[in-house]
Amino acid sequence: SKVLVSGANGFIAVWVVRLFLEAGYTVRGTVRSESKAGYLRTMFENYGQKFEVVVVEDITKPGAFDTAVKGMDAIAHTASPFHFEADDPNGVHPKNSVILLPTDRCHILIEELIEPAVHGTVGILESTLKNAPDVKRVVVLSSCASVSNPSDFGILNESNWNLENIEEVKNLGKKASQPAKYRASKTLAERAAWDFVAKNKGEIKWDLVTLCPPFVFGPVLHDVSSPAALNTSVKDVYESLLGGTKTPEQLQNFQGSWVDVRDVALAHVRALERPEAAGKRFIISSSNFVWQDWFDAANTLSIPGVNVPKGEPGAGAKVTHRHVYDTTRAKEELGIKFIDMKTTAKDMIDDFKKRGW
Ligand code: NDP
């Protein structure tokens, strides 16, 4: 079976490619430029003809994926911008941004976040409908950003949608907060995918599955030269645990949920294999966290040369989280047993150390 993975050079996508190859699939990855292809070709050279990379320069252009989808049996769409750097009207970073950013990267327009997310998703579905008659299933990598916003309360499941951040972006435009812009891009993209399926019901011969992970952490396979060049989520955990760049307030007040990148990749494989996944969204989340939980997990490992802040050991367990994800569907229907925090902390820190960071 042949699967197309868009954005194949990304943090999550390289793991997705690897698990598809290990499961016996033939994989065609897309990247934005030839310069990003070589690293992947070398990484997966043992797979010979079973792995290839093609260039799709601009995923927002109509028909961008027309050639890439040809001959495929399945599609996994992961390419989408994930950063908190969209055009900032004041030239400074909003206080509620969860990431500290260098000020010279504030110029990026909001269009660069929302347009590639939405047009990239709709574009790959259009190309699939037009040029890939053998495709049986399309998996779109969405996000918990499309399920909830940080102020939501209670137990949340796949029936929840984060519509608030779309309103915020509509009302405030460029003045909306950075996380709101990213979150809106993911909700709009996922909704556009489901709308596309509803509109083209008569013609489509495949079904859609969307995967919604919260923060994705874990060891890195993709091409990264330094911690500063890490993808948004791993950079965040690196800075929190090892970088010492977060203020105590940022560390104490932040509540999140996380999942190991290998579980997200496995979810892609299962989403293609399991008939019962058809037409469903899946929340792919291991557990809630506050940074103290990661400090505790890392400190119990006692890895030589690693100095993770002590904080207030055990304090994480006393935090009442505003919301919790119900992951019954992913466990029961995709058979995912989520990797625990200690394992992820160990594998991630070992990986950082191997890189000399
Ligand atoms: P990375 O930044 O490592 O990868 C993003 C991928 O998308 C890269 O291949 C990148 O290509 C591509 N991409 C980004 N912007 C564009 C654009 N404008 N046009 C075309 N391609 C683009 O991030 P992740 O692996 O973490 O994220 C992958 C997906 O997972 C995204 O859809 C993200 O929203 C989603 N996700 C991630 C989470 C996380 O915590 N990491 C949590 C939940 C969802 P290039 O290298 O050329 O820029």
Coordinates of C-alpha atoms and ligand atoms in Angstrom, one line a residue:
S1 CA 0.0 0.0 0.0
K2 CA 1.3 3.5 -0.9
V3 CA 0.9 6.5 1.3
L4 CA 1.7 10.1 0.7
V5 CA 3.0 12.1 3.7
S6 CA 3.0 15.9 3.3
G7 CA 5.5 18.0 5.2
A8 CA 7.6 14.8 5.5
N9 CA 10.6 16.7 7.1
G10 CA 8.7 17.9 10.1
F11 CA 9.2 16.7 13.7
I12 CA 6.1 14.6 13.8
A13 CA 6.2 13.7 10.1
V14 CA 9.6 12.0 10.1
W15 CA 8.3 9.7 12.8
V16 CA 5.2 9.1 10.8
V17 CA 7.2 8.2 7.7
R18 CA 9.4 5.8 9.8
L19 CA 6.4 4.0 11.4
F20 CA 4.7 3.6 8.0
L21 CA 7.9 2.2 6.5
E22 CA 8.3 -0.2 9.5
A23 CA 4.7 -1.3 9.0
G24 CA 5.5 -2.2 5.4
Y25 CA 4.0 0.8 3.5
T26 CA 5.6 2.4 0.5
V27 CA 6.0 6.1 1.4
R28 CA 6.2 9.2 -0.8
G29 CA 7.0 12.3 1.3
T30 CA 6.6 15.9 0.2
V31 CA 8.9 18.7 1.2
R32 CA 9.0 22.4 0.2
S33 CA 12.4 22.4 -1.5
E34 CA 15.0 20.0 -2.8
S35 CA 17.4 21.1 -0.1
K36 CA 15.1 19.4 2.5
A37 CA 15.0 16.1 0.6
G38 CA 18.6 14.8 1.0
Y39 CA 18.5 14.4 4.8
L40 CA 15.3 12.2 4.5
R41 CA 16.7 10.2 1.6
T42 CA 19.8 9.4 3.6
M43 CA 17.8 8.6 6.8
F44 CA 15.6 6.1 5.0
E45 CA 18.0 4.8 2.3
N46 CA 17.8 1.2 3.6
Y47 CA 14.2 1.2 2.3
G48 CA 15.3 1.6 -1.3
Q49 CA 12.4 2.0 -3.7
K50 CA 9.9 2.0 -0.8
F51 CA 10.7 5.6 0.0
E52 CA 10.8 8.7 -2.2
V53 CA 10.7 12.4 -1.7
V54 CA 9.0 14.9 -4.0
V55 CA 9.0 18.7 -3.9
V56 CA 5.7 20.6 -3.5
E57 CA 6.9 24.2 -3.4
D58 CA 3.8 26.1 -2.3
I59 CA 0.9 24.1 -0.8
T60 CA -1.4 27.1 -0.9
K61 CA -1.5 27.1 -4.8
P62 CA -4.5 25.3 -6.3
G63 CA -3.5 22.0 -7.7
A64 CA -0.2 22.0 -5.8
F65 CA -0.6 18.3 -4.9
D66 CA -2.0 17.1 -8.2
T67 CA 1.1 15.2 -9.2
A68 CA 2.2 14.1 -5.7
V69 CA -1.1 12.2 -5.0
K70 CA -1.0 10.2 -8.2
G71 CA -0.8 6.4 -7.7
M72 CA -1.4 6.7 -3.9
D73 CA -3.7 4.4 -1.8
A74 CA -3.7 6.7 1.2
I75 CA -2.8 10.2 2.2
A76 CA -1.4 11.6 5.5
H77 CA -1.5 15.4 5.5
T78 CA 0.8 16.9 8.2
A79 CA 2.2 20.0 6.6
S80 CA 1.0 23.1 8.4
P81 CA 2.8 26.0 10.1
F82 CA 3.1 25.7 13.9
H83 CA 4.6 28.8 15.5
F84 CA 3.6 31.7 17.6
E85 CA 5.2 34.3 15.3
A86 CA 2.4 35.6 13.1
D87 CA 2.4 39.3 12.4
D88 CA 2.5 41.1 15.7
P89 CA 1.1 44.7 15.5
N90 CA 3.1 46.1 18.3
G91 CA 6.5 44.6 17.5
V92 CA 6.6 42.9 20.9
H93 CA 5.4 39.5 21.9
P94 CA 2.1 39.3 23.7
K95 CA 2.5 38.4 27.4
N96 CA 0.3 35.4 27.1
S97 CA 2.4 33.8 24.4
V98 CA 3.7 30.5 25.8
I99 CA 6.9 30.8 23.8
L100 CA 9.6 33.5 24.1
L101 CA 10.5 34.7 20.6
P102 CA 13.4 36.7 19.2
T103 CA 11.9 40.1 18.2
D104 CA 13.3 40.0 14.7
R105 CA 10.9 37.3 13.7
C106 CA 7.7 39.3 14.4
H107 CA 6.9 40.3 10.8
I108 CA 5.3 37.2 9.6
L109 CA 1.7 37.9 8.4
I110 CA -1.3 36.2 9.8
E111 CA -2.0 35.0 6.3
E112 CA 1.2 32.9 6.5
L113 CA -0.4 30.9 9.3
I114 CA -4.1 30.5 8.4
E115 CA -3.8 30.3 4.6
P116 CA -1.3 27.4 4.4
A117 CA -3.3 25.6 7.1
V118 CA -6.6 25.9 5.3
H119 CA -5.6 26.0 1.7
G120 CA -3.0 23.2 2.2
T121 CA -5.6 20.9 3.7
V122 CA -8.4 21.7 1.1
G123 CA -5.8 21.6 -1.7
I124 CA -4.6 18.1 -0.9
L125 CA -8.2 16.8 -0.6
E126 CA -9.1 18.4 -4.0
S127 CA -6.0 16.8 -5.7
T128 CA -6.9 13.5 -4.1
L129 CA -10.4 13.7 -5.4
K130 CA -9.2 14.6 -8.9
N131 CA -6.1 12.5 -9.4
A132 CA -6.0 9.6 -6.9
P133 CA -8.8 7.2 -7.6
D134 CA -7.3 4.4 -5.5
V135 CA -7.2 6.3 -2.2
K136 CA -9.3 4.7 0.5
R137 CA -8.5 6.9 3.4
V138 CA -7.1 10.4 4.2
V139 CA -5.6 11.2 7.6
V140 CA -5.3 14.9 8.5
L141 CA -3.1 15.8 11.4
S142 CA -5.2 18.4 13.3
S143 CA -4.6 19.4 16.9
C144 CA -6.2 19.7 20.3
A145 CA -6.0 23.4 19.4
S146 CA -9.1 22.7 17.3
V147 CA -10.8 20.9 20.2
S148 CA -10.3 23.4 23.0
N149 CA -8.9 26.7 24.1
P150 CA -7.0 27.0 27.4
S151 CA -9.9 28.4 29.3
D152 CA -12.3 25.5 28.6
F153 CA -13.5 23.6 31.6
G154 CA -14.3 20.0 32.3
I155 CA -13.9 16.7 30.5
L156 CA -13.5 17.3 26.8
N157 CA -13.9 14.8 24.0
E158 CA -14.1 14.7 20.2
S159 CA -17.4 16.5 20.1
N160 CA -15.8 19.7 21.4
W161 CA -14.6 22.4 19.0
N162 CA -12.6 25.5 19.7
L163 CA -14.6 28.1 18.0
E164 CA -13.7 30.9 20.4
N165 CA -10.3 31.5 18.9
I166 CA -11.8 31.9 15.4
E167 CA -14.0 34.6 16.8
E168 CA -11.0 36.2 18.5
V169 CA -9.1 36.3 15.2
K170 CA -12.2 37.6 13.3
N171 CA -12.7 40.4 15.9
L172 CA -9.1 41.4 16.6
G173 CA -7.4 40.4 13.3
K174 CA -3.7 40.9 13.7
K175 CA -4.1 42.0 17.3
A176 CA -5.4 38.6 18.3
S177 CA -3.0 36.7 20.6
Q178 CA -0.4 34.5 18.9
P179 CA -1.8 31.2 20.4
A180 CA -5.3 32.3 19.2
K181 CA -4.0 32.7 15.7
Y182 CA -2.4 29.3 15.6
R183 CA -5.4 27.7 17.2
A184 CA -7.7 29.3 14.8
S185 CA -5.6 28.1 11.9
K186 CA -5.9 24.5 13.1
T187 CA -9.7 24.7 13.8
L188 CA -10.4 26.3 10.4
A189 CA -8.3 23.8 8.6
E190 CA -9.9 20.8 10.3
R191 CA -13.4 22.1 9.7
A192 CA -12.5 22.8 6.1
A193 CA -11.6 19.2 5.7
W194 CA -14.9 17.9 7.2
D195 CA -16.8 20.4 5.1
F196 CA -15.0 19.3 2.0
V197 CA -16.1 15.7 2.7
A198 CA -19.7 16.7 3.4
K199 CA -19.9 18.8 0.2
N200 CA -18.3 16.1 -2.1
K201 CA -20.0 13.1 -0.5
G202 CA -21.4 11.8 -3.8
E203 CA -18.0 11.7 -5.5
I204 CA -15.5 10.8 -2.7
K205 CA -14.5 7.1 -2.5
W206 CA -12.3 7.6 0.6
D207 CA -13.1 8.4 4.2
L208 CA -11.5 11.0 6.4
V209 CA -9.8 10.6 9.8
T210 CA -8.5 13.5 11.8
L211 CA -6.0 13.2 14.7
C212 CA -5.9 15.8 17.4
P213 CA -2.8 15.7 19.7
P214 CA -2.0 18.4 22.3
F215 CA 1.7 19.3 22.8
V216 CA 3.8 16.6 21.1
F217 CA 7.2 15.8 22.8
G218 CA 9.8 13.1 22.4
P219 CA 13.1 12.3 20.8
V220 CA 13.9 14.1 17.5
L221 CA 14.6 12.4 14.2
H222 CA 14.3 15.4 11.9
D223 CA 17.1 17.7 10.7
V224 CA 17.9 20.0 13.6
S225 CA 21.3 21.7 14.1
S226 CA 20.8 23.4 17.5
P227 CA 18.2 23.8 20.2
A228 CA 17.2 27.2 18.7
A229 CA 16.3 25.4 15.4
L230 CA 13.9 22.9 17.1
N231 CA 10.3 22.8 16.3
T232 CA 7.9 24.8 18.5
S233 CA 6.9 22.1 21.0
V234 CA 10.2 20.4 21.5
K235 CA 11.9 23.8 21.8
D236 CA 9.4 24.6 24.5
V237 CA 10.2 21.5 26.6
Y238 CA 13.9 21.9 25.9
E239 CA 13.8 25.5 27.2
S240 CA 11.7 24.6 30.2
L241 CA 13.8 21.6 31.3
L242 CA 17.3 22.4 30.2
G243 CA 17.5 26.0 28.9
G244 CA 16.6 27.9 32.0
T245 CA 14.9 30.5 29.8
K246 CA 11.4 30.5 31.3
T247 CA 10.3 32.8 34.1
P248 CA 9.0 31.1 37.3
E249 CA 5.5 32.5 36.4
Q250 CA 5.6 30.9 33.0
L251 CA 6.6 27.6 34.5
Q252 CA 4.1 27.6 37.4
N253 CA 1.0 28.8 35.7
F254 CA 1.0 26.9 32.5
Q255 CA -1.4 24.0 32.2
G256 CA -1.2 21.7 29.3
S257 CA -1.6 18.2 27.9
W258 CA 1.0 16.3 26.0
V259 CA 1.7 13.1 24.0
D260 CA 4.8 11.3 22.8
V261 CA 5.6 11.8 19.1
R262 CA 5.8 8.0 18.7
D263 CA 2.2 7.6 19.8
V264 CA 1.1 10.3 17.3
A265 CA 3.0 8.4 14.5
L266 CA 1.5 5.1 15.6
A267 CA -2.0 6.7 15.5
H268 CA -1.4 7.6 11.8
V269 CA -0.6 3.9 11.1
R270 CA -3.6 2.7 13.0
A271 CA -5.9 5.3 11.5
L272 CA -5.2 3.8 8.1
E273 CA -5.5 0.2 9.2
R274 CA -8.6 0.2 11.3
P275 CA -11.9 0.2 9.4
E276 CA -13.8 1.6 12.5
A277 CA -11.7 4.8 12.4
A278 CA -13.6 5.9 9.3
G279 CA -15.1 9.4 9.5
K280 CA -13.9 10.1 13.0
R281 CA -11.7 12.5 14.9
F282 CA -9.4 11.2 17.6
I283 CA -7.9 13.0 20.5
I284 CA -4.3 11.6 20.9
S285 CA -3.2 12.7 24.4
S286 CA -1.3 11.0 27.1
S287 CA -2.0 13.2 30.1
N288 CA -2.2 16.7 31.5
F289 CA 0.9 18.4 32.8
V290 CA 2.4 21.4 34.6
W291 CA 6.1 21.9 34.1
Q292 CA 6.7 20.7 37.7
D293 CA 5.6 17.2 36.6
W294 CA 8.4 17.2 33.9
F295 CA 10.9 18.4 36.5
D296 CA 10.0 15.6 38.8
A297 CA 10.1 13.0 36.0
A298 CA 13.5 14.2 34.8
N299 CA 15.0 14.5 38.3
T300 CA 14.1 11.0 39.3
L301 CA 16.1 9.8 36.2
S302 CA 19.4 11.3 37.6
I303 CA 21.0 11.6 34.2
P304 CA 24.6 12.6 34.6
G305 CA 25.3 16.2 33.6
V306 CA 21.7 17.1 33.4
N307 CA 20.5 19.9 35.7
V308 CA 16.7 20.2 35.6
P309 CA 15.2 22.7 38.0
K310 CA 14.0 21.2 41.2
G311 CA 11.0 23.5 41.7
E312 CA 8.6 22.2 44.3
P313 CA 8.7 18.4 43.9
G314 CA 5.2 16.8 44.0
A315 CA 3.4 20.1 43.6
G316 CA 2.1 19.1 40.1
A317 CA -0.1 16.4 41.7
K318 CA -2.0 19.1 43.6
V319 CA -2.9 21.1 40.6
T320 CA -6.6 20.9 39.5
H321 CA -6.5 21.1 35.7
R322 CA -9.1 23.3 34.0
H323 CA -9.8 20.6 31.5
V324 CA -8.9 16.9 30.8
Y325 CA -9.2 15.0 27.6
D326 CA -11.2 11.9 27.4
T327 CA -9.1 9.6 25.2
T328 CA -11.3 6.5 25.3
R329 CA -11.8 6.6 21.6
A330 CA -8.1 6.5 20.8
K331 CA -7.4 3.7 23.3
E332 CA -10.3 1.5 22.3
E333 CA -10.5 2.1 18.5
L334 CA -6.9 2.8 17.7
G335 CA -5.5 0.6 20.4
I336 CA -3.0 3.2 21.7
K337 CA -1.5 2.6 25.1
F338 CA 0.0 6.0 25.7
I339 CA 3.8 6.3 26.5
D340 CA 4.2 7.7 30.0
M341 CA 6.0 10.9 31.0
K342 CA 9.1 9.2 32.6
T343 CA 9.8 7.3 29.4
T344 CA 9.3 10.3 27.2
A345 CA 11.5 12.5 29.5
K346 CA 14.3 9.9 29.5
D347 CA 14.3 9.3 25.7
M348 CA 14.1 13.0 25.0
I349 CA 16.8 14.1 27.4
D350 CA 19.1 11.2 26.2
D351 CA 18.5 12.4 22.7
F352 CA 19.4 16.0 23.6
K353 CA 22.6 14.8 25.4
K354 CA 23.6 12.7 22.4
R355 CA 23.5 15.8 20.4
G356 CA 25.7 17.6 22.9
W357 CA 23.0 20.1 23.9
Ligands
NDP1 P1 7.4 21.1 12.4 O1 7.5 22.6 12.4 O2 8.5 20.3 12.7 O3 6.8 20.7 10.9 C1 5.9 21.4 10.2 C2 5.9 20.9 8.8 O4 4.9 21.6 8.0 C3 7.2 21.0 8.1 O5 7.3 20.0 7.1 C4 7.1 22.3 7.4 O6 7.9 22.5 6.3 C5 5.6 22.3 7.0 N1 5.1 23.7 6.9 C6 5.1 24.6 7.8 N2 4.6 25.8 7.2 C7 4.3 25.5 6.0 C8 3.8 26.3 4.9 N3 3.5 27.5 5.0 N4 3.7 25.7 3.7 C9 4.1 24.4 3.5 N5 4.5 23.6 4.5 C10 4.7 24.1 5.7 O7 6.1 20.9 13.3 P2 5.4 19.6 13.9 O8 6.0 18.4 13.3 O9 5.4 19.8 15.3 O10 3.9 19.8 13.3 C11 3.4 19.1 12.3 C12 1.9 19.1 12.4 O11 1.4 18.7 13.6 C13 1.3 20.5 12.2 O12 0.1 20.4 11.4 C14 0.9 21.0 13.6 O13 -0.1 21.9 13.6 C15 0.5 19.6 14.2 N6 0.6 19.6 15.6 C16 1.8 19.7 16.3 C17 1.9 19.7 17.7 C18 3.1 19.8 18.4 O14 3.1 20.0 19.6 N7 4.3 19.6 17.8 C19 0.6 19.5 18.5 C20 -0.6 19.4 17.7 C21 -0.6 19.4 16.3 P3 9.2 23.4 6.3 O15 10.2 22.6 7.1 O16 9.6 23.6 4.9 O17 8.9 24.7 7.0

